mmCIF file of C-alpha atoms and ligand atoms in Angstrom:
data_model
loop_
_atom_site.group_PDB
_atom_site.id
_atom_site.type_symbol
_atom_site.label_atom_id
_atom_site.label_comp_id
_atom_site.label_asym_id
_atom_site.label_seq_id
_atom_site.Cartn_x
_atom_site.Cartn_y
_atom_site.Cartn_z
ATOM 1 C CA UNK A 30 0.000 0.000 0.000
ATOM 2 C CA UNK A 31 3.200 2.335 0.827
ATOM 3 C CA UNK A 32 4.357 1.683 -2.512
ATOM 4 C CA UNK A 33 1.381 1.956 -4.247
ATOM 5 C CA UNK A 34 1.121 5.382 -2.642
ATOM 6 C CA UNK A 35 4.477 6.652 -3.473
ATOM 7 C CA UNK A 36 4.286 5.611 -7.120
ATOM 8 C CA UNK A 37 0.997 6.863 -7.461
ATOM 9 C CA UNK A 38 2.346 10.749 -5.789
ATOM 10 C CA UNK A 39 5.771 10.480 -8.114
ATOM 11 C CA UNK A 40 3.299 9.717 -10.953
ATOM 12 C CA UNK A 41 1.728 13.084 -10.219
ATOM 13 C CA UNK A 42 4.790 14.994 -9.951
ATOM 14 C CA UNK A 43 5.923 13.380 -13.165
ATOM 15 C CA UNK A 44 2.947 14.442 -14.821
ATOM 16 C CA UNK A 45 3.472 18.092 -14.166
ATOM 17 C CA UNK A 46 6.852 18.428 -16.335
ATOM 18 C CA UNK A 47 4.834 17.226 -19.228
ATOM 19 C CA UNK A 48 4.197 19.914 -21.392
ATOM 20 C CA UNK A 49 2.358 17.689 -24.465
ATOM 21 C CA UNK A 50 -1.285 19.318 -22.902
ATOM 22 C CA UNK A 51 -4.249 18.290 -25.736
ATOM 23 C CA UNK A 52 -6.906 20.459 -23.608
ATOM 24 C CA UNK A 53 -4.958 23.621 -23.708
ATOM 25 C CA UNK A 54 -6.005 24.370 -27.067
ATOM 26 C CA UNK A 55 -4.436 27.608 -28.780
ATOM 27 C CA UNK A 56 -6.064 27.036 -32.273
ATOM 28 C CA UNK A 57 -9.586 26.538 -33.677
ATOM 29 C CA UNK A 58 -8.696 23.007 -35.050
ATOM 30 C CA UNK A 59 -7.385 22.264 -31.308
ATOM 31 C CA UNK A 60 -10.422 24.008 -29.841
ATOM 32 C CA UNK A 61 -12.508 22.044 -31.508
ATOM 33 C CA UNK A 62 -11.068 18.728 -30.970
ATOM 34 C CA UNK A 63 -10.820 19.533 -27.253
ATOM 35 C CA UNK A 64 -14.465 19.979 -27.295
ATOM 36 C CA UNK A 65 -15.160 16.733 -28.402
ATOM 37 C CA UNK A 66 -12.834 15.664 -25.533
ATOM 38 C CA UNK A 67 -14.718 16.679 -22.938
ATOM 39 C CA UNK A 68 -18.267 16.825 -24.534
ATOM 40 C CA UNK A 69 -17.763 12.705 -24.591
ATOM 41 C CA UNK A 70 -16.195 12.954 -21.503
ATOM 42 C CA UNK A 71 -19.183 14.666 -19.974
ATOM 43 C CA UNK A 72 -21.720 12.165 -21.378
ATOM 44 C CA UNK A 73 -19.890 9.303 -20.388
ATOM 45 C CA UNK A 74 -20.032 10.896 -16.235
ATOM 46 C CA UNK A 75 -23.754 11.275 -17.145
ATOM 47 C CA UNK A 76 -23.869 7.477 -17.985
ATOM 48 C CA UNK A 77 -21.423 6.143 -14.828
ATOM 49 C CA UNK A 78 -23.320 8.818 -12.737
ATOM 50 C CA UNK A 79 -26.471 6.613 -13.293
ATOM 51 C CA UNK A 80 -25.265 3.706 -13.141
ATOM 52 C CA UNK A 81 -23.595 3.952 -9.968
ATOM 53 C CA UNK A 82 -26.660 5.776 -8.599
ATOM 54 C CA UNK A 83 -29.022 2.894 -9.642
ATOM 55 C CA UNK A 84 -26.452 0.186 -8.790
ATOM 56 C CA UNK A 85 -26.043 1.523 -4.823
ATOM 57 C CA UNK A 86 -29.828 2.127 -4.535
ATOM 58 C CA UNK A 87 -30.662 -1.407 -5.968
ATOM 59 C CA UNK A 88 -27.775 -3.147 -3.284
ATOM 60 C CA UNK A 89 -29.331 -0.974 -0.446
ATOM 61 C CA UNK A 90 -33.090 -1.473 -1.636
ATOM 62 C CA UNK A 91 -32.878 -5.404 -2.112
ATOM 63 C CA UNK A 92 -30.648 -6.288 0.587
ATOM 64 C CA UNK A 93 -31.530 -9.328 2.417
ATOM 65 C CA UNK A 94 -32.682 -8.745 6.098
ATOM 66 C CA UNK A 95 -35.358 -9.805 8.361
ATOM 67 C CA UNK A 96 -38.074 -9.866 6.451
ATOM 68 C CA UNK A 97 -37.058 -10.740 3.460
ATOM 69 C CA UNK A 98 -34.854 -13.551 4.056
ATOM 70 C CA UNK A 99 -37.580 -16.137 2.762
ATOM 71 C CA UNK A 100 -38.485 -14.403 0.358
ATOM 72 C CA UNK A 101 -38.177 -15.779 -3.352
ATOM 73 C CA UNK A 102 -39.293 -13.037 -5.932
ATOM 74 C CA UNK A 103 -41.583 -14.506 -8.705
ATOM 75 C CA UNK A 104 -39.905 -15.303 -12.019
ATOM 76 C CA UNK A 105 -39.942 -12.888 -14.655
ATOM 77 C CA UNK A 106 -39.896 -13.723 -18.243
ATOM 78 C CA UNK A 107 -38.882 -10.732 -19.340
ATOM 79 C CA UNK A 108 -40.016 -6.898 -19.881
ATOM 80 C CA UNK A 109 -40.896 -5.436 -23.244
ATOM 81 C CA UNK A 110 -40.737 -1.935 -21.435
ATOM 82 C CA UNK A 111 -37.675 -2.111 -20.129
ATOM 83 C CA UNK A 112 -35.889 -3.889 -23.250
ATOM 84 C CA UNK A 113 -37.087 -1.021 -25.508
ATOM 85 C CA UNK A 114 -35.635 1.111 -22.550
ATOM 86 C CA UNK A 115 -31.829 0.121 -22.773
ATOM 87 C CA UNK A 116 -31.793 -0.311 -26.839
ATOM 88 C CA UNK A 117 -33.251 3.080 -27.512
ATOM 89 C CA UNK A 118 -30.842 4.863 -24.260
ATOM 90 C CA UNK A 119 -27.818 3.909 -25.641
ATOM 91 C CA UNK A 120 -28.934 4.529 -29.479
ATOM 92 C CA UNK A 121 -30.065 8.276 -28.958
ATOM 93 C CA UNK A 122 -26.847 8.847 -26.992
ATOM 94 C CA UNK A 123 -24.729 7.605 -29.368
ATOM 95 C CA UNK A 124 -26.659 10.057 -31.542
ATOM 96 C CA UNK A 125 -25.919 12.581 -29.483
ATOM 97 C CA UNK A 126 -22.335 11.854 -29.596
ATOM 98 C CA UNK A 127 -22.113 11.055 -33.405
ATOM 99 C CA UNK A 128 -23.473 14.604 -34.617
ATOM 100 C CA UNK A 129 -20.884 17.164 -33.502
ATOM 101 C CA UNK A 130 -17.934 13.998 -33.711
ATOM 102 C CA UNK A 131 -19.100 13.707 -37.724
ATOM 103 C CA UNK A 132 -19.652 17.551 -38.462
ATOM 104 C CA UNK A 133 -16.373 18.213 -36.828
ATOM 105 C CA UNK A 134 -14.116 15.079 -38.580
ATOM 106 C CA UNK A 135 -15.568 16.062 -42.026
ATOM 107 C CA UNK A 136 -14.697 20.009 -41.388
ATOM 108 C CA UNK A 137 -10.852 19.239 -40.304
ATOM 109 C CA UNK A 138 -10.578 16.683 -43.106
ATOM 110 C CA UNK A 139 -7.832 17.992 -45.518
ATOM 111 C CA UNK A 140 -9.377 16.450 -48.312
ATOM 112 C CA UNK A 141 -12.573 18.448 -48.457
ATOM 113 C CA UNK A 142 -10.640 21.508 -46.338
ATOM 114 C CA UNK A 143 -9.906 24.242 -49.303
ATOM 115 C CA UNK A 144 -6.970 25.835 -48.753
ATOM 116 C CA UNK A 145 -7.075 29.282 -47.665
ATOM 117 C CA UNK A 146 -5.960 31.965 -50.333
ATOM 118 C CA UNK A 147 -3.652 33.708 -47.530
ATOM 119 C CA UNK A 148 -2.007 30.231 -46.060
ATOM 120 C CA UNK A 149 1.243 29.991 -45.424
ATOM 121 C CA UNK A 150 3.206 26.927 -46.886
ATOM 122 C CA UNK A 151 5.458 24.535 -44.802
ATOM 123 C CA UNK A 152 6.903 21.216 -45.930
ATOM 124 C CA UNK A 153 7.438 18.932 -43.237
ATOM 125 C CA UNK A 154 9.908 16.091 -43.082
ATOM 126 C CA UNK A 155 9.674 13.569 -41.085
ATOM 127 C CA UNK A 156 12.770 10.811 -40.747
ATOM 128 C CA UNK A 157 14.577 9.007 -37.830
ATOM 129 C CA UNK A 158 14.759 10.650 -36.204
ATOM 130 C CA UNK A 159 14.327 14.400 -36.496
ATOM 131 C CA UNK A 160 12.037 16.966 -38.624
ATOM 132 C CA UNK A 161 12.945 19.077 -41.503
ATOM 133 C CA UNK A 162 10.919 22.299 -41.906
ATOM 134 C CA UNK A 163 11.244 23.921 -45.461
ATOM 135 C CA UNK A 164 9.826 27.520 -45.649
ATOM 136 C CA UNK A 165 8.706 29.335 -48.867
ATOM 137 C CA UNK A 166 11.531 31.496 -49.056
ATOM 138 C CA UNK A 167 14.064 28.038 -49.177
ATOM 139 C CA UNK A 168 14.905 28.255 -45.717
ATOM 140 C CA UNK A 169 15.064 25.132 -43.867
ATOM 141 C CA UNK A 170 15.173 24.497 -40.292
ATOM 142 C CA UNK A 171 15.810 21.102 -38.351
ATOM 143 C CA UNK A 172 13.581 20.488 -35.172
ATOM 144 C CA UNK A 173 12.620 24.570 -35.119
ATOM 145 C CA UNK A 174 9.244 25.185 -36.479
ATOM 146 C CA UNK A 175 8.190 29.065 -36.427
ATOM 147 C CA UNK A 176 5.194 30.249 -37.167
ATOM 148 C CA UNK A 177 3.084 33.711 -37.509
ATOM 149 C CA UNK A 178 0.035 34.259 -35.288
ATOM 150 C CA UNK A 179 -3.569 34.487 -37.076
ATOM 151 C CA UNK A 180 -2.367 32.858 -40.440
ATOM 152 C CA UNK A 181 -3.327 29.581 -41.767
ATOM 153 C CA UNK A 182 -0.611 27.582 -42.394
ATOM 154 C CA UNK A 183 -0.847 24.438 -44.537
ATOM 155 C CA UNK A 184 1.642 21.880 -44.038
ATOM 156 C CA UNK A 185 2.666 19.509 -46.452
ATOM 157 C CA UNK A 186 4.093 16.118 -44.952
ATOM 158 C CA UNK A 187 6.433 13.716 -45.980
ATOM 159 C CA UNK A 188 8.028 10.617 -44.885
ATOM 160 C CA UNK A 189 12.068 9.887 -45.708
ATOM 161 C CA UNK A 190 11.773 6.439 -44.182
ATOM 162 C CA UNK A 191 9.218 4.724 -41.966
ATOM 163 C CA UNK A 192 5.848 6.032 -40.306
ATOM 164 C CA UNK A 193 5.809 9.197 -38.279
ATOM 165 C CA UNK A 194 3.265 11.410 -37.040
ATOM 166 C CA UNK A 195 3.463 15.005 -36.582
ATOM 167 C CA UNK A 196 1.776 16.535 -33.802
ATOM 168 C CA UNK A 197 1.454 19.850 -31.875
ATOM 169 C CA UNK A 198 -1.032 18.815 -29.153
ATOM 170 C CA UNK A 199 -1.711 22.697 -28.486
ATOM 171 C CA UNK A 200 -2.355 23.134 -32.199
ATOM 172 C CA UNK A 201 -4.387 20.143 -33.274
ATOM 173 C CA UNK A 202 -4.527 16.303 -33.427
ATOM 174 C CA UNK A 203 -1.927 14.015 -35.238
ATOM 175 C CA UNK A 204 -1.584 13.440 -38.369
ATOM 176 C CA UNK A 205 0.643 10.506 -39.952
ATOM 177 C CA UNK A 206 3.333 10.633 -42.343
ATOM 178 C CA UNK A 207 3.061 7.966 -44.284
ATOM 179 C CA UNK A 208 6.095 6.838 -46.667
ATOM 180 C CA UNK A 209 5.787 6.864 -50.253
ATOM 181 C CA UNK A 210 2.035 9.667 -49.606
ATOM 182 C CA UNK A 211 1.854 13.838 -49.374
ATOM 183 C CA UNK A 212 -0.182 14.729 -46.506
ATOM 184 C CA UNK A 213 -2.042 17.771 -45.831
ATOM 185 C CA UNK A 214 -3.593 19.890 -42.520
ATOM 186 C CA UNK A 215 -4.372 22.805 -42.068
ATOM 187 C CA UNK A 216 -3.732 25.035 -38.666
ATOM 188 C CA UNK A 217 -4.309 28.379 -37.583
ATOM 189 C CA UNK A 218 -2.267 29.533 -34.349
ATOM 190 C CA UNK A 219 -4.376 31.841 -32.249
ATOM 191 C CA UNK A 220 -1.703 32.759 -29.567
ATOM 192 C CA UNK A 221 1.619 33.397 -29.583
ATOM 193 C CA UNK A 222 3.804 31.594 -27.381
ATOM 194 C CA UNK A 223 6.315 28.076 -27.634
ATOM 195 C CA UNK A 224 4.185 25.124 -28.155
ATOM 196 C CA UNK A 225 5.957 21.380 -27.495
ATOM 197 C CA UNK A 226 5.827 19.093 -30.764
ATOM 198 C CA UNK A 227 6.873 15.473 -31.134
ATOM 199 C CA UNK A 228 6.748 12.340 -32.839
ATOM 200 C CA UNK A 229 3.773 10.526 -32.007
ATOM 201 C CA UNK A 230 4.046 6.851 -33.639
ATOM 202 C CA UNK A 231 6.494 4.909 -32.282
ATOM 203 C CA UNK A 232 9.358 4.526 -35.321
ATOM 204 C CA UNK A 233 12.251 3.199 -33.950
ATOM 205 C CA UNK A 234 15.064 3.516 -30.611
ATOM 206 C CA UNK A 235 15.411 7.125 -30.747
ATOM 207 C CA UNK A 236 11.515 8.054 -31.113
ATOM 208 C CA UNK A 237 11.634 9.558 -28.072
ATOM 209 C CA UNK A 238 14.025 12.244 -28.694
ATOM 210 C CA UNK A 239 12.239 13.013 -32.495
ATOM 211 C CA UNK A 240 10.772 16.321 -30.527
ATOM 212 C CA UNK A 241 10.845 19.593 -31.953
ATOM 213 C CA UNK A 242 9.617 23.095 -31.309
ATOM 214 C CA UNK A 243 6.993 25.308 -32.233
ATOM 215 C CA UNK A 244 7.206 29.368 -31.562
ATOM 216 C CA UNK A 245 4.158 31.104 -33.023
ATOM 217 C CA UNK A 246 5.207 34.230 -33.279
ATOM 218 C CA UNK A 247 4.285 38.256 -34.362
ATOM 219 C CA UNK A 248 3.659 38.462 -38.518
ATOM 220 C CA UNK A 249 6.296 40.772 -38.916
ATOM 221 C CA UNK A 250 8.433 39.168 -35.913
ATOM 222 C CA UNK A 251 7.759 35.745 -38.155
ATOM 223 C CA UNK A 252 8.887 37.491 -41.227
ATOM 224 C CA UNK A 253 11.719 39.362 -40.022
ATOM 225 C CA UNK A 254 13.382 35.663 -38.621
ATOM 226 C CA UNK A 255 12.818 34.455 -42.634
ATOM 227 C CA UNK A 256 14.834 37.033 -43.695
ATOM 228 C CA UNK A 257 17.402 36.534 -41.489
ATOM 229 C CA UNK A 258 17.635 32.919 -42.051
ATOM 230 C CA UNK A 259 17.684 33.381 -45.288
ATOM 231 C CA UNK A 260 20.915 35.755 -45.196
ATOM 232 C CA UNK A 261 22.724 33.241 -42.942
ATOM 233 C CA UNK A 262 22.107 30.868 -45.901
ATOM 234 C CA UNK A 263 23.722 33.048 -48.921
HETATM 235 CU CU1 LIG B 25 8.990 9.193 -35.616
#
């Protein structure tokens, strides 16, 4: 029990480094995914809420005692009422649950997603086991992914070797790189600020370390830095 205790409170401490946070969204994509978090989060409570509710009234209600320790209940051979009860529950809750999940996958979907006239463009590299970002002026930068404020920014992904997956948990789900495909998705930072990315499909003994960083940063702080990388460069 000691143990159990101690790993449980280092757990916790841990925990608290970890800067990967999927409900601190700082985008709409991230926002929106983050609602669908917690909305099925919050239905789920609903259900165990009842279900505990029912399950400690029912021990307390048909305990044996006194009474009722001769007692045999009659047989039942079943209840149309209730059957109809627990099929149409569960079906108008996963209803419930399916409308904003499908409105919201098909919106973020890069396939159907236009992209917007003003984006900005960033190819993305994945390979074991770092990340190459090329910007539209030819810069490139290894692990350092900058980005202005209040812009969309379409990212273009690409595998050198195995499967990765790119992900900014403050900016928006993952999306995998698969070898051999272009991948799309589509983000626009709300907030500027240094934002944790990683690697999030296991692809080999260094996947750990294939982290990099993203600083969204002012428009004309974001184009200022392009021009200076691009003078180191010539
Ligand atoms: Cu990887």
């Amino acid at each position: 029990m000691q143990k159990l205790k101690l790993l449980v409170i280092s757990c916790i401490v841990f925990l608290t480094g970890c800067n990967l946070r999927v409900l601190d969204p700082k985008s709409e994509t991230a926002r929106d995914q983050s609602f669908l978090i917690q909305f099925s989060f919050a239905l789920m409570m609903i259900v165990f809420a009842i279900v505990i509710i029912l399950f400690i009234w029912f021990i307390s209600k048909y305990k044996q005692n006194e009474q009722n320790k001769d007692y045999i209940p009659p047989d039942d051979k079943g209840s149309p009422w209730l059957e109809i009860t627990w099929t149409v529950l569960p079906f108008i809750l996963l209803a419930i649950l399916a409308v904003p999940t499908v409105s919201i996958t098909f919106e973020q979907s890069a396939q159907i997603e236009a992209t917007p006239t003003d984006a900005v463009q960033i190819e993305v590299t994945g390979r074991q086991f770092s990340w190459t970002f090329s910007y539209e002026n030819g810069v490139e930068a290894v692990n350092d992914l900058r980005l202005p404020v209040d812009r969309p920014v379409e990212f273009t992904l690409r595998s050198e070797d195995v499967i990765h997956s790119f992900w900014i948990p403050k900016l928006g789900g993952k999306k995998d790189l698969i070898p051999g495909k272009t991948r799309r998705m589509i983000v626009t930072p709300e907030e500027t600020g240094t934002y944790q990315g990683k690697c999030a499909e296991f692809c080999g003994r260094e996947h750990a370390q294939m982290r990099f960083t993203t600083t969204v940063m002012e428009q004309g702080e974001y184009q200022q830095w392009l021009e200076e990388m691009k003078e180191k460069i010539e």
